[in-house]
Short mmCIF file of C-alpha atoms in Angstrom, two decimals:
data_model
loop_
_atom_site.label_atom_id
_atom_site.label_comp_id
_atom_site.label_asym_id
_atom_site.label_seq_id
_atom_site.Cartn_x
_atom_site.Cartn_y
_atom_site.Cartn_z
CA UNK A 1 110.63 142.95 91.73
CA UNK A 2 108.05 143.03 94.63
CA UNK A 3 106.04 139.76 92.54
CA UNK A 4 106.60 135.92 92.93
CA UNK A 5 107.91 134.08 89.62
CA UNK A 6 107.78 130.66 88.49
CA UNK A 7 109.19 128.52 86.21
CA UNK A 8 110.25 125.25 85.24
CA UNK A 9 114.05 125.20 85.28
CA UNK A 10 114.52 122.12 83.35
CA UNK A 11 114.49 120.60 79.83
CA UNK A 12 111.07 120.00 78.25
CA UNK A 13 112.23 116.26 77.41
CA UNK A 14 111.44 113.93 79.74
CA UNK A 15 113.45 113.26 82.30
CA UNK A 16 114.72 111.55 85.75
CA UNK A 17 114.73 114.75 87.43
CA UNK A 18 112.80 118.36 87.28
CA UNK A 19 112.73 121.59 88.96
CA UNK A 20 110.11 123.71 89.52
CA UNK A 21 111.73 126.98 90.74
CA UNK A 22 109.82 130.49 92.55
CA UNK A 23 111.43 133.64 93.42
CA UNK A 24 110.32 136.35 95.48
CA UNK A 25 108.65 137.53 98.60
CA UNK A 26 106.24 134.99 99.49
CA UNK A 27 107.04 132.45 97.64
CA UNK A 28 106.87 129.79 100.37
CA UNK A 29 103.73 130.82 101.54
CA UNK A 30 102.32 130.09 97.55
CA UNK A 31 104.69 127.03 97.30
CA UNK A 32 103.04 125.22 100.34
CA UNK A 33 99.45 125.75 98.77
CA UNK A 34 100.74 122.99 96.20
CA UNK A 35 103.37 120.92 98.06
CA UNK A 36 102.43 119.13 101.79
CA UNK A 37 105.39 118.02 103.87
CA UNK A 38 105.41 114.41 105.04
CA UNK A 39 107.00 116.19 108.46
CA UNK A 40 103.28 117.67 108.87
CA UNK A 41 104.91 121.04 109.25
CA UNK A 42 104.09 123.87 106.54
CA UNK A 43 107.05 124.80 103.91
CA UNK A 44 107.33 127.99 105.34
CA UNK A 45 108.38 126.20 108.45
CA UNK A 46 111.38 124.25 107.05
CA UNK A 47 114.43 124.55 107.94
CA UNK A 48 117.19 127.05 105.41
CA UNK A 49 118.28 124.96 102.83
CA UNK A 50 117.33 121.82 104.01
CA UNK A 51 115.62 119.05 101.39
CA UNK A 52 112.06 118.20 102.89
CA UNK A 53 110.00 115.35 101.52
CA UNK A 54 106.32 115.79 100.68
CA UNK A 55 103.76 115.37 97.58
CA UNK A 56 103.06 117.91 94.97
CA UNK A 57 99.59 118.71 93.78
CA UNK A 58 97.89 119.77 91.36
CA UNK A 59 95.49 123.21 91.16
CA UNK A 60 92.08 121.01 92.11
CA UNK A 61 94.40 119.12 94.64
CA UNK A 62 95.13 115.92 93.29
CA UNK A 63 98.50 114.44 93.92
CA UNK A 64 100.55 114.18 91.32
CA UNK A 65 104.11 113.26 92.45
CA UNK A 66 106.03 112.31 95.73
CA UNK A 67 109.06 115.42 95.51
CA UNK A 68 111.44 117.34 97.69
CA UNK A 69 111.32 121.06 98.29
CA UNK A 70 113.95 123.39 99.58
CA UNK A 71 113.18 127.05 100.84
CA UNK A 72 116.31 129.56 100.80
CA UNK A 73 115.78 132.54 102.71
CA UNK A 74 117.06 135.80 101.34
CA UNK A 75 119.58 136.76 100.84
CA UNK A 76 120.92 133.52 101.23
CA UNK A 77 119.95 132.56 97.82
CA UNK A 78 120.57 132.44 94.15
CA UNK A 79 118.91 135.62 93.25
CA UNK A 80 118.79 137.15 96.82
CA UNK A 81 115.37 136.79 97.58
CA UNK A 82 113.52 134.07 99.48
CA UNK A 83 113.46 130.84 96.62
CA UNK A 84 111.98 127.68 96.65
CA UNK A 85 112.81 124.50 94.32
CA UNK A 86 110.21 121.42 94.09
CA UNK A 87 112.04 118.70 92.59
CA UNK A 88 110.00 116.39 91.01
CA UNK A 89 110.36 113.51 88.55
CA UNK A 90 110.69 114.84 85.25
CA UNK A 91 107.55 114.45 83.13
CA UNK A 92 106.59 117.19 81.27
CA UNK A 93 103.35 117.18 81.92
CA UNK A 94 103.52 116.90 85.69
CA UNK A 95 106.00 119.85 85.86
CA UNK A 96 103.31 121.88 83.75
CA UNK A 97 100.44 120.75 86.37
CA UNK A 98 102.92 122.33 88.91
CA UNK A 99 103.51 125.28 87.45
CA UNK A 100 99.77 125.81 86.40
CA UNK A 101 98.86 124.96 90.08
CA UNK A 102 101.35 128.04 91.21
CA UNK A 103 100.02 130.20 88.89
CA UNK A 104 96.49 129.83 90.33
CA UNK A 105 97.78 130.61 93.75
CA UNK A 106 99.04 133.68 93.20
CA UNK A 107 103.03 133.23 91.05
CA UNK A 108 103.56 134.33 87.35
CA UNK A 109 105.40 132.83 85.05
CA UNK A 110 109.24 134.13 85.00
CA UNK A 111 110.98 135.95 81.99
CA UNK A 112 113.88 134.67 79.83
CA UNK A 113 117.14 134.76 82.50
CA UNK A 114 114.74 136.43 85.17
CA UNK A 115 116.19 134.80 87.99
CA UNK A 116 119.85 135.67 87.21
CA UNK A 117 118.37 139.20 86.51
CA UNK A 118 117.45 139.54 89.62
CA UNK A 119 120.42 137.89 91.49
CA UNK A 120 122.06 140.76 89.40
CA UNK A 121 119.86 143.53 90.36
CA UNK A 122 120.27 141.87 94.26
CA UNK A 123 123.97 142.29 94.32
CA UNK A 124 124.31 138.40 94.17
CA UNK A 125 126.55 138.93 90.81
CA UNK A 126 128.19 141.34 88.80
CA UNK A 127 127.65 141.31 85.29
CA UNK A 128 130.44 139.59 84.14
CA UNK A 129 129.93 136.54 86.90
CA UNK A 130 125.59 136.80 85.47
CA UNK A 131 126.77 136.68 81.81
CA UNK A 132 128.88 133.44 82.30
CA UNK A 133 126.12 131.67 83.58
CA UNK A 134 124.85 131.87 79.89
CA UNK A 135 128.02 130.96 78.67
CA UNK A 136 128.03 127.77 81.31
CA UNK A 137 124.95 126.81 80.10
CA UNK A 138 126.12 127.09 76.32
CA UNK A 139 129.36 125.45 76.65
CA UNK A 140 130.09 123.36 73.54
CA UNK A 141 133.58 121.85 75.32
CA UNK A 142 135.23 121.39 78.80
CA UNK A 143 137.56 124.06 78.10
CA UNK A 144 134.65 126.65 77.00
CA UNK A 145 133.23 125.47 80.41
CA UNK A 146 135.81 125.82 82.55
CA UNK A 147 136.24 129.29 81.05
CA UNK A 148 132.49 130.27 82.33
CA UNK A 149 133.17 128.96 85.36
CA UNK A 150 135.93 130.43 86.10
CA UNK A 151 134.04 133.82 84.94
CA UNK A 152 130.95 132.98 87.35
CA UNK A 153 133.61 132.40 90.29
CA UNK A 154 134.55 135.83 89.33
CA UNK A 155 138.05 135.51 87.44
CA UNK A 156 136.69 138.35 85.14
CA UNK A 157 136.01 140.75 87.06
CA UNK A 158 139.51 140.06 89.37
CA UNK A 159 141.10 141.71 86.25
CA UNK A 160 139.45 144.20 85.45
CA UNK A 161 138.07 145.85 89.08
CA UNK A 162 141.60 146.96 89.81
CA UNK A 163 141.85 148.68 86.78
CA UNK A 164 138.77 150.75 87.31
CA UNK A 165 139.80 151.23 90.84
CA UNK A 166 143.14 153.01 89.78
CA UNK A 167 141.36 154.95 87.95
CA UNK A 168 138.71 156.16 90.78
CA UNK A 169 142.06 156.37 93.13
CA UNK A 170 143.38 158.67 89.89
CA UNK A 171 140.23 161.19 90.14
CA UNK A 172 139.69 161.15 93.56
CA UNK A 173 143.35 162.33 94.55
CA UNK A 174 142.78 165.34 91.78
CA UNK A 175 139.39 166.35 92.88
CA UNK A 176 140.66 166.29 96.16
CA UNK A 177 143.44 168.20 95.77
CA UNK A 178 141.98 170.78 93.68
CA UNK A 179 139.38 170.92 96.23
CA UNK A 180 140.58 171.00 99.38
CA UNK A 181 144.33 172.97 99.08
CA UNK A 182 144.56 173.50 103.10
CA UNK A 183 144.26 169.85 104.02
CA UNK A 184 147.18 167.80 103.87
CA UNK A 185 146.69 165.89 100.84
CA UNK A 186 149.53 164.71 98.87
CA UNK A 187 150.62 166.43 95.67
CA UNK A 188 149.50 165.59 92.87
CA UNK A 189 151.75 164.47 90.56
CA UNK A 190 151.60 164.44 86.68
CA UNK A 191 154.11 161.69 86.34
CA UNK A 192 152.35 159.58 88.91
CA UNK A 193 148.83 159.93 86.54
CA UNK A 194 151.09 158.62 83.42
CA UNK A 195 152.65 155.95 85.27
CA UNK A 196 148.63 154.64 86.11
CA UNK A 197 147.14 155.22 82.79
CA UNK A 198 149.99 153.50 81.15
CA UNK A 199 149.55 150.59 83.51
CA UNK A 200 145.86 150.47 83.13
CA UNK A 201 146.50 150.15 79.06
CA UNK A 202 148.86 147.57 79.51
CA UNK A 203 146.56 145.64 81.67
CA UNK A 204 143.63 146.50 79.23
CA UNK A 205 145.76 145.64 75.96
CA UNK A 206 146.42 142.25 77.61
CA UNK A 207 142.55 141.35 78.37
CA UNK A 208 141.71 142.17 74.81
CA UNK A 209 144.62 140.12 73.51
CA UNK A 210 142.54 136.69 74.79
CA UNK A 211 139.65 137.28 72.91
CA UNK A 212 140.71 135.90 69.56
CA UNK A 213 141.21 132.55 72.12
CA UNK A 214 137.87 133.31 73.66
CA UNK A 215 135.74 133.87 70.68
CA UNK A 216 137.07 130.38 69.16
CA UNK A 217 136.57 128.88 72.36
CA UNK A 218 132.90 130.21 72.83
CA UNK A 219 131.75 130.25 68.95
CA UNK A 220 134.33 128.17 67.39
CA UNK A 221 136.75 128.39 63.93
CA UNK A 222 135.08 129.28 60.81
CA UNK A 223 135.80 126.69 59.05
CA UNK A 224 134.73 126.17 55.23
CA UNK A 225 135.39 122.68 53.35
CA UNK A 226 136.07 124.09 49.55
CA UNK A 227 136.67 122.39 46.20
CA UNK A 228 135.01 120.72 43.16
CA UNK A 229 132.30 118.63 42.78
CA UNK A 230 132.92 115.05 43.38
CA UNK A 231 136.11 116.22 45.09
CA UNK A 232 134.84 114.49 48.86
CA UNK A 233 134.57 117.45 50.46
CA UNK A 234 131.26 115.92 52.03
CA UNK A 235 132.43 112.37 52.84
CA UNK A 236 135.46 114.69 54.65
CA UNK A 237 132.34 116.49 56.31
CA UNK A 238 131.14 112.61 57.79
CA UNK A 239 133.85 111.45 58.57
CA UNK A 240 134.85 114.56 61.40
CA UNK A 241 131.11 115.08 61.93
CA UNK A 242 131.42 111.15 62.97
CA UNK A 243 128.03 110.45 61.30
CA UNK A 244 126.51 110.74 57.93
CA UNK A 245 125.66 114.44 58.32
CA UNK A 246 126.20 114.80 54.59
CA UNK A 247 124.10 113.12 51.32
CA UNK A 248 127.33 111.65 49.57
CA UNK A 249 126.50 110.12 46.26
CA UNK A 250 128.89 109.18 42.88
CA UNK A 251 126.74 112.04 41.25
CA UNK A 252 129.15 115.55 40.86
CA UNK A 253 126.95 118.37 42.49
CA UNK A 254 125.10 116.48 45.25
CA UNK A 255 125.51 119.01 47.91
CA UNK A 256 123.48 121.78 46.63
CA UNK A 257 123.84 124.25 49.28
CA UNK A 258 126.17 125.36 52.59
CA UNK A 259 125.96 122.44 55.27
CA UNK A 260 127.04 123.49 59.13
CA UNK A 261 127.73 121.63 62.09
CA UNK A 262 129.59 122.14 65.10
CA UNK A 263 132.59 119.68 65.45
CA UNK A 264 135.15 119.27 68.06
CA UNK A 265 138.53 117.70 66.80
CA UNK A 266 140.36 117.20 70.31
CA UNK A 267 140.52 120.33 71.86
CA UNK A 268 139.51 122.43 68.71
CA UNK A 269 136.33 123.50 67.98
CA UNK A 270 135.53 123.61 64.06
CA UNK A 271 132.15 125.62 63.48
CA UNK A 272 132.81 124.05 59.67
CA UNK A 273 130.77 124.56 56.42
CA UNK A 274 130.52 122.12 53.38
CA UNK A 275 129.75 123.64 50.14
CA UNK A 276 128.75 122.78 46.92
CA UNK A 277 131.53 122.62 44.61
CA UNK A 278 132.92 125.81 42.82
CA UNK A 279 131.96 125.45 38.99
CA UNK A 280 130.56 126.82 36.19
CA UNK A 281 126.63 126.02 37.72
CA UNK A 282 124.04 124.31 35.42
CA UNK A 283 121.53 125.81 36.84
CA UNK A 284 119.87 128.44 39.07
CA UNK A 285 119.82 126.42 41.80
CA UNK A 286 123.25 125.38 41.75
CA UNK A 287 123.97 129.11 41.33
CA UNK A 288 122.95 129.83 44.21
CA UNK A 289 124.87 127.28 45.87
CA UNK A 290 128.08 128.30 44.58
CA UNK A 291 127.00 131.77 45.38
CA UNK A 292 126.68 130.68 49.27
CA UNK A 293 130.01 129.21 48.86
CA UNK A 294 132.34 131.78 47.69
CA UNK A 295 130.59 133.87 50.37
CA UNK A 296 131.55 131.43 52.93
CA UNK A 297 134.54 131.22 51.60
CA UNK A 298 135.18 135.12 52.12
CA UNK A 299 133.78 134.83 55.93
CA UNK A 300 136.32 131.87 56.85
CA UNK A 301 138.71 131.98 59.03
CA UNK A 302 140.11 128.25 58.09
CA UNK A 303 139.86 127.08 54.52
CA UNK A 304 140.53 123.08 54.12
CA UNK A 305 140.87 122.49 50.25
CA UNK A 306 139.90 119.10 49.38
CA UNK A 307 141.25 117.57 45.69
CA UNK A 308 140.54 114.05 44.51
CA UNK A 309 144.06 112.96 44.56
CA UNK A 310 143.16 110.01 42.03
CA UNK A 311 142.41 112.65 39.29
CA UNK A 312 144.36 115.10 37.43
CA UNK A 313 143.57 118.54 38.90
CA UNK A 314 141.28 120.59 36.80
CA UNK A 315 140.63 124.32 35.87
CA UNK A 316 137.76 124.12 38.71
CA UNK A 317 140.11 122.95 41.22
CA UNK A 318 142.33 125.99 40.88
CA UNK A 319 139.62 128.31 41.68
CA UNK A 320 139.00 126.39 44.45
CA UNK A 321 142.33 126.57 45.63
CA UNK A 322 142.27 130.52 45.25
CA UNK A 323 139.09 131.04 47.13
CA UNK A 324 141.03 128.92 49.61
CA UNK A 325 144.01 130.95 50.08
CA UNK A 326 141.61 134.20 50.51
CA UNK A 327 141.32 133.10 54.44
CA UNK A 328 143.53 134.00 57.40
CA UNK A 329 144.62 129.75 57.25
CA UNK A 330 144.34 127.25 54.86
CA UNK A 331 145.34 124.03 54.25
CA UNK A 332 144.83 121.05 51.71
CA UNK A 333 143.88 117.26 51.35
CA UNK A 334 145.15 115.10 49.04
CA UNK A 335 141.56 113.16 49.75
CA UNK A 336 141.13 109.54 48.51
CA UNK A 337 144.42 108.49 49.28
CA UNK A 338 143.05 104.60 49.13
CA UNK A 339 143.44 104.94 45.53
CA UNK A 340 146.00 105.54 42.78
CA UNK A 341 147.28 109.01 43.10
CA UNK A 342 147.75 110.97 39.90
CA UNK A 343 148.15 114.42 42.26
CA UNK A 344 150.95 114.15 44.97
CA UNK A 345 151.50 117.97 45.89
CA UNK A 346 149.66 121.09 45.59
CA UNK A 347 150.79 124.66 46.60
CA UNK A 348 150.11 124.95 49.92
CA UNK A 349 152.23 125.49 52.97
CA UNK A 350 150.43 122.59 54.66
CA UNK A 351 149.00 119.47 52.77
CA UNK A 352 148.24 116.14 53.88
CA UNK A 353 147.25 112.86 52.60
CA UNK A 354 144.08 111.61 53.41
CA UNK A 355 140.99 108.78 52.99
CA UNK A 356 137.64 109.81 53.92
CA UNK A 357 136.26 106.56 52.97
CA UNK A 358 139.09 104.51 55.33
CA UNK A 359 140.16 107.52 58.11
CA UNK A 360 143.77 107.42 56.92
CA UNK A 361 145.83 110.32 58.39
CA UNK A 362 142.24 112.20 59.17
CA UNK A 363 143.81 112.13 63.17
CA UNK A 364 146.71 114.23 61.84
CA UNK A 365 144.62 116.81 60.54
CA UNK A 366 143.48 117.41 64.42
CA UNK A 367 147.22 117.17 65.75
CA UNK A 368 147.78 119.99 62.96
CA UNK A 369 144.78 122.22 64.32
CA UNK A 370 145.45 121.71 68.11
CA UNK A 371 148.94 123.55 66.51
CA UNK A 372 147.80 126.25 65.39
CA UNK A 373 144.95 126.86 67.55
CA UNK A 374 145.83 125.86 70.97
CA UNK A 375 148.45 127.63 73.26
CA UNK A 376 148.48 126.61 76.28
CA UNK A 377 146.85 129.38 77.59
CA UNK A 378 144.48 128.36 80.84
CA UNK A 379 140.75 128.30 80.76
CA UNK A 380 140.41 129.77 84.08
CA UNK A 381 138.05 132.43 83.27
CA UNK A 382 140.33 135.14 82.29
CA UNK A 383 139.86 134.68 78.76
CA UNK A 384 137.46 137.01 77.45
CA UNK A 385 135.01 135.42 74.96
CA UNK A 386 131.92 138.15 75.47
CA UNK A 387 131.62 140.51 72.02
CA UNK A 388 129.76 142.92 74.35
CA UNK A 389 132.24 143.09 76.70
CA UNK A 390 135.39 143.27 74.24
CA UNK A 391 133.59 145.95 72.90
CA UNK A 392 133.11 147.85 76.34
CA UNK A 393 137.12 147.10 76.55
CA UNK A 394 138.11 148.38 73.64
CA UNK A 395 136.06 151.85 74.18
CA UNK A 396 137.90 152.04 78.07
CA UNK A 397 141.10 151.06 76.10
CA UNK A 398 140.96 153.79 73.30
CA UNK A 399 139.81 156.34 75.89
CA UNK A 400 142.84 155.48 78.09
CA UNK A 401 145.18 156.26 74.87
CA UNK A 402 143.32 159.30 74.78
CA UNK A 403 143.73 160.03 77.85
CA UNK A 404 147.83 159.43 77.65
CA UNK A 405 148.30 161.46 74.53
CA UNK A 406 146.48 163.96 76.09
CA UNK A 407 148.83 164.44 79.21
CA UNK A 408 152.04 163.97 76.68
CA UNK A 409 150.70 167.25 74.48
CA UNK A 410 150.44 169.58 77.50
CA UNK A 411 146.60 169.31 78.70
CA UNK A 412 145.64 169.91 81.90
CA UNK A 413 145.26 166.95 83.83
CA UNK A 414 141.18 168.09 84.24
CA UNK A 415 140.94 167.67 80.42
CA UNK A 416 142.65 164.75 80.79
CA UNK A 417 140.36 163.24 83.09
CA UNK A 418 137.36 163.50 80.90
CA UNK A 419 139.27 160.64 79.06
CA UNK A 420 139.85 158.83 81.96
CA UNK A 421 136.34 159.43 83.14
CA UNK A 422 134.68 157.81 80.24
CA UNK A 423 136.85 154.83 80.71
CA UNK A 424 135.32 154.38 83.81
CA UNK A 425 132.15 153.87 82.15
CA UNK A 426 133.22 152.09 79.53
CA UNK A 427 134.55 149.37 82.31
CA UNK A 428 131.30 149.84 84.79
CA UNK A 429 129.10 148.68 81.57
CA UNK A 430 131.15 145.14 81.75
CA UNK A 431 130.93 145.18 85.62
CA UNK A 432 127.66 146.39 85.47
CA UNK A 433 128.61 149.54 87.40
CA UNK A 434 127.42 151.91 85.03
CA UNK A 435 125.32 149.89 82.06
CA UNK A 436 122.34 150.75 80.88
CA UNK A 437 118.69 149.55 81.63
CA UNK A 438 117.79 148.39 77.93
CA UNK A 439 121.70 146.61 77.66
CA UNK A 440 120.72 144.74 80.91
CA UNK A 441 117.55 143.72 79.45
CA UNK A 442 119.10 142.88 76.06
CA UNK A 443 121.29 140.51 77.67
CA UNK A 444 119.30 138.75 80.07
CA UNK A 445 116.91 137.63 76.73
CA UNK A 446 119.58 135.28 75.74
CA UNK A 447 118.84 133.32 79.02
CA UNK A 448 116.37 130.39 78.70
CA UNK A 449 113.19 130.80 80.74
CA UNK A 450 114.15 129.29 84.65
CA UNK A 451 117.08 130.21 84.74
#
């Protein structure tokens, strides 16, 4: 990490404001060969994190915007190391002028996430606090973002560092104990390692408990729209999607394949599917469709069956309805409510009345969503929504119930340890304590480049 990076660290789109960020040992020193002070004083000469006005050049000196720089000193910094940020009016092609003119003068152009890899590598974050940047920058909902901030203030690792430390205070006594018998060390006492490992699984079983919450939060329901053709499954589709997302047309079989958009119904987050309608298919084409959506179907966590209430039901609507009741929820819609009904009830637990061409009743089906899907619980960043680290979790958790049934059949609490000792690990890899070089580097790619 001994190099100086650059990058631009905002969108490509234009914009009122971007960044132009550097990183590293030096930095200054190659920022001030493209940005002059107004002060007269050199960049390297400005005060700690203190805005300075100046122009911005180009590689063959030209000036090419009036912008402020600020030079952070390590480790007083975002990734540890001395930084600098030119920010400039945001036109693309002035920000790439920048960032060509560093380049020339000695900077390369920064990886995917490189700057929060080093502010991890620095000390400035533990993993959990580096990954929720990511999920900050991702956040699809205030609650999802409140979550990752809570996460980057550290609420993650506030749960889970006491658990690894009981278990380093666990090992330690033994070891010391066992190694030191003339020193005054207290006993150690099998009871006392049983009392800590069943705490630590009880604290463990309680983390892992949120991330059903977390993943929703993060990724969203799975949500698939099934039924016939013609049924309105797509004009249901619009009208949460709030805009004509969907081709809806008189003709049975429009929607050809699986359709996905991300849609937030209050505090819900529906990651929801429309499909083509379940039939007997005409053709290859529509084979394929129905294909896609029995397999979406099968992958769904909430199925939303949608009849044409104004016509009798039909042998295709049944096998709707049983592809429907295959996921963990469903529910149905009477849809087309504006007109005459012919069917008033179906056989589902939850069914509701509804006009996708007027919005009748389509608020209730978000008051019966936020329901089922929304406890109460706080988005404070204690809710774990990271697949990598629920799967770290479960390992320490297992190993702990290893560990415990272990002690209970007579081991010796050495064997036991090896348990406990691989929980450790298991919890340093979500810390970043004890995770490997390629994991690291796996997880910073999911960063976007300047950040």
């Amino acid at each position: 990490m001994n190099d100086i990076i650059a990058a631009i660290a905002t969108g490509k789109m234009p914009s009122a404001i971007g960044i132009l960020r550097l990183s590293g040992a030096g930095c200054a020193e190659v920022a001030q060969k493209v940005f002059t002070p107004n002060n007269g004083k050199s960049l390297s000469q400005a005060p700690n994190r203190k805005l300075i006005l100046g122009t911005l050049h180009d590689r063959h000196g030209r000036v090419i915007d009036q912008a402020l720089a600020v030079y952070a000193r390590a480790p007083h910094s975002y990734t540890g190391e001395d930084t600098v940020e030119l920010q400039c009016h945001g036109s693309p092609a002035m920000l790439a002028a920048g960032l060509e003119a560093l380049f020339a003068f000695g900077a390369r152009q920064a990886g995917p996430g490189e700057f929060t890899k080093r502010a991890f590598l620095n000390g400035q974050l533990d993993l959990t606090q580096a990954e929720a940047v990511i999920d900050l920058i991702d956040a699809e909902s205030a609650d999802a973002a409140a979550n990752a901030a809570g996460q980057l203030g550290g609420a993650l690792l506030r749960r889970i560092d006491p658990i690894y430390q009981a278990l380093v205070d666990l090992c330690s006594h033994f070891h010391a104990v066992l190694d030191y018998p003339d020193e005054d060390i207290e006993e150690f006492k099998l009871q006392a390692m049983a009392t800590t490992l069943q705490n630590a699984e009880q604290s463990l079983r309680a983390l892992l408990a949120t991330y059903e919450k977390g993943r929703h939060l993060k990724h969203g329901i799975k949500t698939v729209l099934l039924g016939r053709p013609n049924a309105g499954k797509s004009s249901v589709f619009n009208a949460l999607a709030g805009y004509d997302r969907v081709i809806v047309t008189e003709i049975a079989g429009t929607t050809r394949d699986t359709v996905e958009e991300s849609i937030r119904l209050g505090k819900v987050l529906l990651r929801l599917t429309d499909t083509a309608g379940i039939r007997e298919a005409s053709d290859r084409i529509e084979a394929l469709g129905v294909e896609r959506s029995q397999r979406a179907a099968e992958e769904a966590e909430l199925a939303i069956f949608v009849c044409d209430s104004s016509e009798a039901l039909t042998e295709e609507d049944y096998t709707a309805m049983a592809a429907a009741k295959k996921a963990p929820r469903c529910l149905a819609l009477l849809n087309k409510s504006d007109r005459v009904q012919v069917v008033k009830s179906l056989p589902f637990e939850t069914v509701l009345s509804v006009s996708a061409q007027t919005g009748e009743n389509m608020d209730k089906l978000q008051e019966i969503l936020e329901q089922w899907y929304e406890d109460g619980a706080s988005c404070d960043g204690s809710i774990l929504t990271n697949a990598r680290q629920f799967g770290a979790l479960t390992r320490a958790s297992e190993a702990i119930d290893r560990a415990k049934h272990a002690l209970t059949n007579g081991m010796t609490p050495d064997a036991v340890l090896t348990d406990v000792e691989q929980a450790m690990m298991a919890l340093g890899e979500v810390t970043g304590r004890t995770v490997r070089e390629d994991i690291t580097s796996r997880i910073f790619e999911r960063f976007c480049v300047g950040k």
